[in-house]
Coordinates of C-alpha atoms in Angstrom, one line a residue:
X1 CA 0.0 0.0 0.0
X2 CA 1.8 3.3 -1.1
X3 CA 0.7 7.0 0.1
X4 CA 1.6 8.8 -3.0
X5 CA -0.5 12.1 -4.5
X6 CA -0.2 11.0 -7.8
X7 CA -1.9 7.6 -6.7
X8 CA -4.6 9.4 -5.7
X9 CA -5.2 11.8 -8.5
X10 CA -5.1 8.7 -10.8
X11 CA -7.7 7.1 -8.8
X12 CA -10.3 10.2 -8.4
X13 CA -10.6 10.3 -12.1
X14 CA -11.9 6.5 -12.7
X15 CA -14.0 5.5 -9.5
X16 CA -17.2 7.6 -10.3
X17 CA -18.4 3.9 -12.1
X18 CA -18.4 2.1 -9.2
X19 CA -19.4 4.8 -7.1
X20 CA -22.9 5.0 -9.1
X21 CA -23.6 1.5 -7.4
X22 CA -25.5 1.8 -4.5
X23 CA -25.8 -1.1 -1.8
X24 CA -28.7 -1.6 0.8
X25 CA -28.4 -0.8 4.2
X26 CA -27.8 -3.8 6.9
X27 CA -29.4 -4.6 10.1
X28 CA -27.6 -4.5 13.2
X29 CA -26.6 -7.8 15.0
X30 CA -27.6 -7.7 18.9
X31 CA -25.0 -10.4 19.7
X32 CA -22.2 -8.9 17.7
X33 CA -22.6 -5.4 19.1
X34 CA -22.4 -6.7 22.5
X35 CA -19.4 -8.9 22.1
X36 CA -17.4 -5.3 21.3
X37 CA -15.2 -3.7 23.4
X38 CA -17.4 -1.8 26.3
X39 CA -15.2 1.6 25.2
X40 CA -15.8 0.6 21.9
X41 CA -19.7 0.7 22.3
X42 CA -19.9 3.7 24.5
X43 CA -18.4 5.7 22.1
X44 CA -20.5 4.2 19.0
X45 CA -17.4 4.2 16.6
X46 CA -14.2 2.2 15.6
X47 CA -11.0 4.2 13.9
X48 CA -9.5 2.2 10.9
X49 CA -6.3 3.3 10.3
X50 CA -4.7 2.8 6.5
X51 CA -1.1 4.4 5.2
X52 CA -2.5 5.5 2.1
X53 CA -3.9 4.8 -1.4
X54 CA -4.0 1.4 -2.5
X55 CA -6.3 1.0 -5.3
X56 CA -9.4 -0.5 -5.9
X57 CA -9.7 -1.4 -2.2
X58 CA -8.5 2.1 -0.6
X59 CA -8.6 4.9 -2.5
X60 CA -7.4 8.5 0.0
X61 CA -8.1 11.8 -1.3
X62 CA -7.7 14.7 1.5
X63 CA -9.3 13.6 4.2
X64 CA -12.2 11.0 2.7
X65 CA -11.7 7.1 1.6
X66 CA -13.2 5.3 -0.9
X67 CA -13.1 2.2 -2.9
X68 CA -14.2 -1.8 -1.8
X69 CA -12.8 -1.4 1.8
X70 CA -14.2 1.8 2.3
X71 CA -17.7 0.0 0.8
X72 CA -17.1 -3.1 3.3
X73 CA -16.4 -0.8 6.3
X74 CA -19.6 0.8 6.1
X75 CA -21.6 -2.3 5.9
X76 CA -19.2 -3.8 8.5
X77 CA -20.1 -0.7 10.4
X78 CA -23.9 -1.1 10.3
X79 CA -23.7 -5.1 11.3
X80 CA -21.6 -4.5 14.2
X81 CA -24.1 -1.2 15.0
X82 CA -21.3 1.8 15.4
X83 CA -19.7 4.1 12.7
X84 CA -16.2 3.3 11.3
X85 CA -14.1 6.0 10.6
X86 CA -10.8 6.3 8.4
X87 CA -7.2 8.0 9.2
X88 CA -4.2 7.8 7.3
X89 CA -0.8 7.9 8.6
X90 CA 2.6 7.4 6.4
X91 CA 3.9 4.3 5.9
X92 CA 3.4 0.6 7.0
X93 CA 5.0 0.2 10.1
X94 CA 3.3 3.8 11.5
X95 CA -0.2 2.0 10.9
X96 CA 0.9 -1.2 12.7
X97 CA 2.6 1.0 15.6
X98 CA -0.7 2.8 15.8
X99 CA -2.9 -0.3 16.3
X100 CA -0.6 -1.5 18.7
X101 CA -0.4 1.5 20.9
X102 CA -4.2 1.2 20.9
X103 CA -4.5 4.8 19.5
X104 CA -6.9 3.0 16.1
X105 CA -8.8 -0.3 17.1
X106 CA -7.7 -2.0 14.0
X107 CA -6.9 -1.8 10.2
X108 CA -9.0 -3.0 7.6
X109 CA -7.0 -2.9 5.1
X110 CA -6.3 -5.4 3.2
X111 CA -2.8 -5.6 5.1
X112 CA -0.6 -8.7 3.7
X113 CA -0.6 -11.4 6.6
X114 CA 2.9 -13.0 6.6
X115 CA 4.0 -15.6 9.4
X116 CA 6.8 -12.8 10.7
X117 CA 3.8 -9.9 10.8
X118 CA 1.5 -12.8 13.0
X119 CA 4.3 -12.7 15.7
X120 CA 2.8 -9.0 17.1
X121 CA -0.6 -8.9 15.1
X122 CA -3.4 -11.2 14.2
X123 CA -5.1 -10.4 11.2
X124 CA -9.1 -11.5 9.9
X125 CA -8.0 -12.3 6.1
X126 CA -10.6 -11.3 3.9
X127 CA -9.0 -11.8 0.3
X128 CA -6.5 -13.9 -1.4
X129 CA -4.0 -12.0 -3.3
X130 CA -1.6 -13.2 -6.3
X131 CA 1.6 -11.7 -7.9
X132 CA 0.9 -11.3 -11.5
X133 CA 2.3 -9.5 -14.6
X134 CA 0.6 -6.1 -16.5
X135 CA 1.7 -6.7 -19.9
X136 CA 1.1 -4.8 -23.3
X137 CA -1.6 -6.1 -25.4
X138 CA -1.9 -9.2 -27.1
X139 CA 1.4 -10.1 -24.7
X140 CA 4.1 -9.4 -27.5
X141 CA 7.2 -10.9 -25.7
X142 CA 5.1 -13.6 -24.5
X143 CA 5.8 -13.4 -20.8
X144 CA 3.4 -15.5 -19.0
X145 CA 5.5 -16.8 -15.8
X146 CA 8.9 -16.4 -14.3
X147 CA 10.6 -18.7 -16.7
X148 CA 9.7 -16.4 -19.7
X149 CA 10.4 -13.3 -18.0
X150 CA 13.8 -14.2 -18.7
X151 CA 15.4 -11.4 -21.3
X152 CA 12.7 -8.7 -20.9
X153 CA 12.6 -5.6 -19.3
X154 CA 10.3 -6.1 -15.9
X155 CA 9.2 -3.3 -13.4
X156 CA 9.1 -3.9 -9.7
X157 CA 8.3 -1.9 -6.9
X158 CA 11.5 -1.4 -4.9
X159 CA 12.0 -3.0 -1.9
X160 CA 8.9 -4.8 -1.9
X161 CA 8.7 -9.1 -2.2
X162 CA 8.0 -9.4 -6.0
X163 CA 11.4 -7.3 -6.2
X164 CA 13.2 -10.0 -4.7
X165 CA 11.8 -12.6 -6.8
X166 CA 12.3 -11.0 -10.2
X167 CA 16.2 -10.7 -8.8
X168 CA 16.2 -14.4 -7.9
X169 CA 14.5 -15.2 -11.2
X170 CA 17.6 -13.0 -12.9
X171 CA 20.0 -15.0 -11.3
X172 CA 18.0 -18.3 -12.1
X173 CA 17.9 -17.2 -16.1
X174 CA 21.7 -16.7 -15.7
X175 CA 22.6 -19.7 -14.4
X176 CA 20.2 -21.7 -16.9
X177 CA 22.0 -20.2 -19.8
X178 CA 19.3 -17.5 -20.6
X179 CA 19.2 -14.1 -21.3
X180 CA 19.3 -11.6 -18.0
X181 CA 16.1 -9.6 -16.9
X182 CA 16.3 -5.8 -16.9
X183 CA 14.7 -5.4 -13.3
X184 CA 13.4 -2.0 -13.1
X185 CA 13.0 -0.9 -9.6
X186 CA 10.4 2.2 -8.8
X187 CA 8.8 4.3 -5.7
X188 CA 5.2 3.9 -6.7
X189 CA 2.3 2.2 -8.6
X190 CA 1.8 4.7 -11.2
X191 CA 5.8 5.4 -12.2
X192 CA 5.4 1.1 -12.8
X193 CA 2.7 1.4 -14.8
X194 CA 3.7 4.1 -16.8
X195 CA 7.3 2.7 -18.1
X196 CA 5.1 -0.4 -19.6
X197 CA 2.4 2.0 -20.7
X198 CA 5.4 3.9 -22.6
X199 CA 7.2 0.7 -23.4
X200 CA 10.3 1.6 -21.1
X201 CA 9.4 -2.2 -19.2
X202 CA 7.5 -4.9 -21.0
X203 CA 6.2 -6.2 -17.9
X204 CA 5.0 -4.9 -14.4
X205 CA 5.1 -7.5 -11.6
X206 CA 2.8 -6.8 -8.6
X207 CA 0.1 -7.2 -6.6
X208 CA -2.7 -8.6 -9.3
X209 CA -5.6 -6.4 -7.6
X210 CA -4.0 -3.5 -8.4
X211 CA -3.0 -4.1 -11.4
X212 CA -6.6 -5.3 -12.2
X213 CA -7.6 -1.6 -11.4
X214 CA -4.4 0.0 -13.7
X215 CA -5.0 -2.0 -16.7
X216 CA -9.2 -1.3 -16.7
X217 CA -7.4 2.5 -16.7
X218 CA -4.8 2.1 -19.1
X219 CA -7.7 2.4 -22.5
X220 CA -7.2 -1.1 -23.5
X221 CA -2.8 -0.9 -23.9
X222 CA -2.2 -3.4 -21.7
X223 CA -3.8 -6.7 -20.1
X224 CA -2.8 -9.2 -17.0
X225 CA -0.7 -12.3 -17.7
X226 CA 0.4 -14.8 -15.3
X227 CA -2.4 -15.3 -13.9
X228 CA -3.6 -18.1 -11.8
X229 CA -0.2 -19.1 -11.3
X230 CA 2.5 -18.8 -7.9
X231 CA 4.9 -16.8 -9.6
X232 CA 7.5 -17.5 -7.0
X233 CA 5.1 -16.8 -3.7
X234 CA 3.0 -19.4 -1.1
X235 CA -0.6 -18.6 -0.9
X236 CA -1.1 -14.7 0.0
X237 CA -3.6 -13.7 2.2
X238 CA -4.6 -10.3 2.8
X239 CA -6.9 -8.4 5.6
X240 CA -7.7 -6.6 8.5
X241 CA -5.3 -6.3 11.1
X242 CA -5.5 -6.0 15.6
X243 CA -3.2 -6.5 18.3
X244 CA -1.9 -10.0 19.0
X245 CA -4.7 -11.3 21.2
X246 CA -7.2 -9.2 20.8
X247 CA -11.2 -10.3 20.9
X248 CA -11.9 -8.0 18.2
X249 CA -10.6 -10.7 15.7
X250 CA -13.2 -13.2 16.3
X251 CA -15.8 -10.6 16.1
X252 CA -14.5 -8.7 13.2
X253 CA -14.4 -12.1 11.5
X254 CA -17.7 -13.2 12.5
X255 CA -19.2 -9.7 10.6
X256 CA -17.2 -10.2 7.5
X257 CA -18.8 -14.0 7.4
X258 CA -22.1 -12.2 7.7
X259 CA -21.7 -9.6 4.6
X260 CA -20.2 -12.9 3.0
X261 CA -23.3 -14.4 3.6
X262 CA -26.3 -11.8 2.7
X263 CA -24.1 -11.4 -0.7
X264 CA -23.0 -8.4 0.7
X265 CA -19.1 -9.0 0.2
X266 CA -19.3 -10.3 -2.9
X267 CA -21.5 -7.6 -4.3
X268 CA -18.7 -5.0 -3.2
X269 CA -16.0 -6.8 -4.6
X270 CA -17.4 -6.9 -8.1
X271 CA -18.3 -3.4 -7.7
X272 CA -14.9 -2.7 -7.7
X273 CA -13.3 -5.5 -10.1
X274 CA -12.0 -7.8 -7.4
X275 CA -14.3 -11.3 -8.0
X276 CA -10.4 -13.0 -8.8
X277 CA -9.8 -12.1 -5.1
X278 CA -12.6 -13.2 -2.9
X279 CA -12.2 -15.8 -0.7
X280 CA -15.4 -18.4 0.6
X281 CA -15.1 -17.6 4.5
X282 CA -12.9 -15.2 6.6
X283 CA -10.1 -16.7 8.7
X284 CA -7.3 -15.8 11.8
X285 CA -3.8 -16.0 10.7
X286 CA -4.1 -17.6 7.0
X287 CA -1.0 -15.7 6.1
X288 CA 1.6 -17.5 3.7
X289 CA 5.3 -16.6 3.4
X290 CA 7.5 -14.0 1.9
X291 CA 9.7 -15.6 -0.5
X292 CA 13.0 -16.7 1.0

C-alpha cells in the first residue's frame, strides 16, 4: 500500500463507475454489538487506520476514503451497530505502531498477513492476493510466468517481495544459460505502470488487484498475464489487522462471514473488479510466506 498524490489523482478520475452503485443498508446484530469492546460501544465508533492509497480497495483523497474497503467498512459498520471512521498515517509500520499503541482499534486494510507480521498482530483475512504481470496487449514478448520473463525488461516496486523474486529469477535465467532480466526498480504504482504503458518495461510485476484496477485505466494498452499461477510466492492472504490477542478478531471475523453471507461482500468486490480475489469464508492467521 503506497501513500503517494499521484496515486490518488489517478484514482479520483476513474471510481465515479463504481461509485454510481448503491448497496442496501444492513441490520444491526444484537450479539455482535455486545461482544465489542465496552469503550468501543460507549463511544458508538471504531477508527480504521490505512497508510495511504492502494487502489481499488482504498482509495485516499484529502481527508475522505473510498473504494471496496471503504464500501465493506460501512456495511461492516452497520452489522456490528457503530460508525467506522478512516485515518491515514505514512507508511506501514506507523499503521501497525498505531494499532498497537491502541490509539486506532484496527486496520481494515487489506494488510498482507505473513508468518513474521503474526508474531505482534493477528489479522481477519478477507482476500487472497496473487503476484501477476501487466503486460502490453496481445502479450508481444510472451511473458506469462517467471521462466519467460527471462530477457525482458520487468518493473518492480523497490523494496517490496515481487522485487526479490524477479532478482532471484535474474539470477536463475543466468545460471540456466538465458538471457538476464532488466529489473526496473520504482517508488510507486503509477511510475510502474507508466514505463510499460510507454514501453520503457515490457512487464510490471505486482500485486494482481492493483494491477486489475491500472490495466481497466490504461484504455485497452495493456492486459494481466500470469495469472492463476504462484509466480514464485505461497498462498497470500490479505486483511484486517489488531493486536496480537485481541477479541476484536473473532468478532470482526464473524461480521465479514455475515456480509459474505447476505451477498453483501461479494457484491462490493465486483463493484470494484475484485471477484479474482474473494475468498469463501474469513479466517485468523491464514497468512503464507514471503519468499526466501
Amino acid at each position: 500500500m503506497i501513500a503517494s498524490t499521484a496515486l490518488a489523482v489517478l484514482a479520483l478520475g476513474s471510481v465515479a463507475k463504481a461509485e454510481e452503485a448503491s448497496l442496501p443498508a444492513l441490520e444491526k446484530d444484537e450479539a455482535l454489538h455486545a461482544r465489542l469492546p465496552e469503550a468501543i460501544r460507549t463511544a458508538g465508533k471504531m477508527i480504521s487506520v490505512n497508510n495511504g492509497s492502494f487502489p481499488p480497495y482504498e482509495i485516499v483523497t484529502g481527508t475522505e476514503m473510498s473504494g471496496a474497503s471503504a464500501d465493506l467498512t460501512d456495511a461492516l459498520g452497520q452489522v456490528l451497530g457503530v460508525e467506522i471512521e478512516h485515518e491515514t498515517v505514512g507508511g506501514l509500520p506507523a499503521l501497525l505502531a498505531g494499532v498497537n499503541s491502541g490509539r486506532y482499534q484496527f486496520a481494515f486494510g487489506p494488510v498482507g498477513d505473513f508468518k513474521s507480521r503474526e508474531e505482534a498482530n493477528d489479522f481477519v483475512d478477507w482476500v487472497q492476493e496473487y503476484v501477476v504481470f501487466a503486460v502490453h496487449k496481445g502479450n508481444p514478448k510472451g511473458i506469462a510466468s517467471l521462466d519467460t520473463a527471462c530477457g525482458n525488461r520487468i518493473a518492480v516496486m523497490a523494496g517490496g517481495s515481487a522485487e526479490r523474486v524477479i532478482k532471484a529469477q535474474n539470477d536463475k535465467c543466468q545460471a540456466d544459460g538465458k538471457a538476464a532480466i532488466e529489473v526496473q526498480s520504482y517508488t510507486d504504482q503509477p511510475s510502474s505502470i507508466l514505463s510499460v504503458r510507454s514501453r520503457r518495461a515490457d512487464a510490471f510485476f505486482s500485486s494482481q488487484a492493483p494491477l486489475t484496477y491500472f490495466v481497466s485505466q490504461a484504455n485497452g494498452q495493456l492486459e494481466l498475464s500470469g495469472v492463476g499461477q504462484s509466480n514464485g510466492f505461497d498462498s497470500l492472504f490479505q486483511g484486517a489487522v489488531v493486536p496480537k490477542g485481541s477479541p476484536l478478531a473473532e468478532t470482526l471475523k464473524d461480521g465479514i462471514q455475515i456480509l459474505m453471507d447476505n451477498g453483501t461482500y461479494a457484491a462490493i468486490m465486483k463493484k470494484w473488479g475484485l471477484e479474482n480475489n474473494m475468498i469463501k469464508e474469513p479466517g485468523i492467521n491464514l497468512g503464507g510466506s514471503l519468499p526466501k
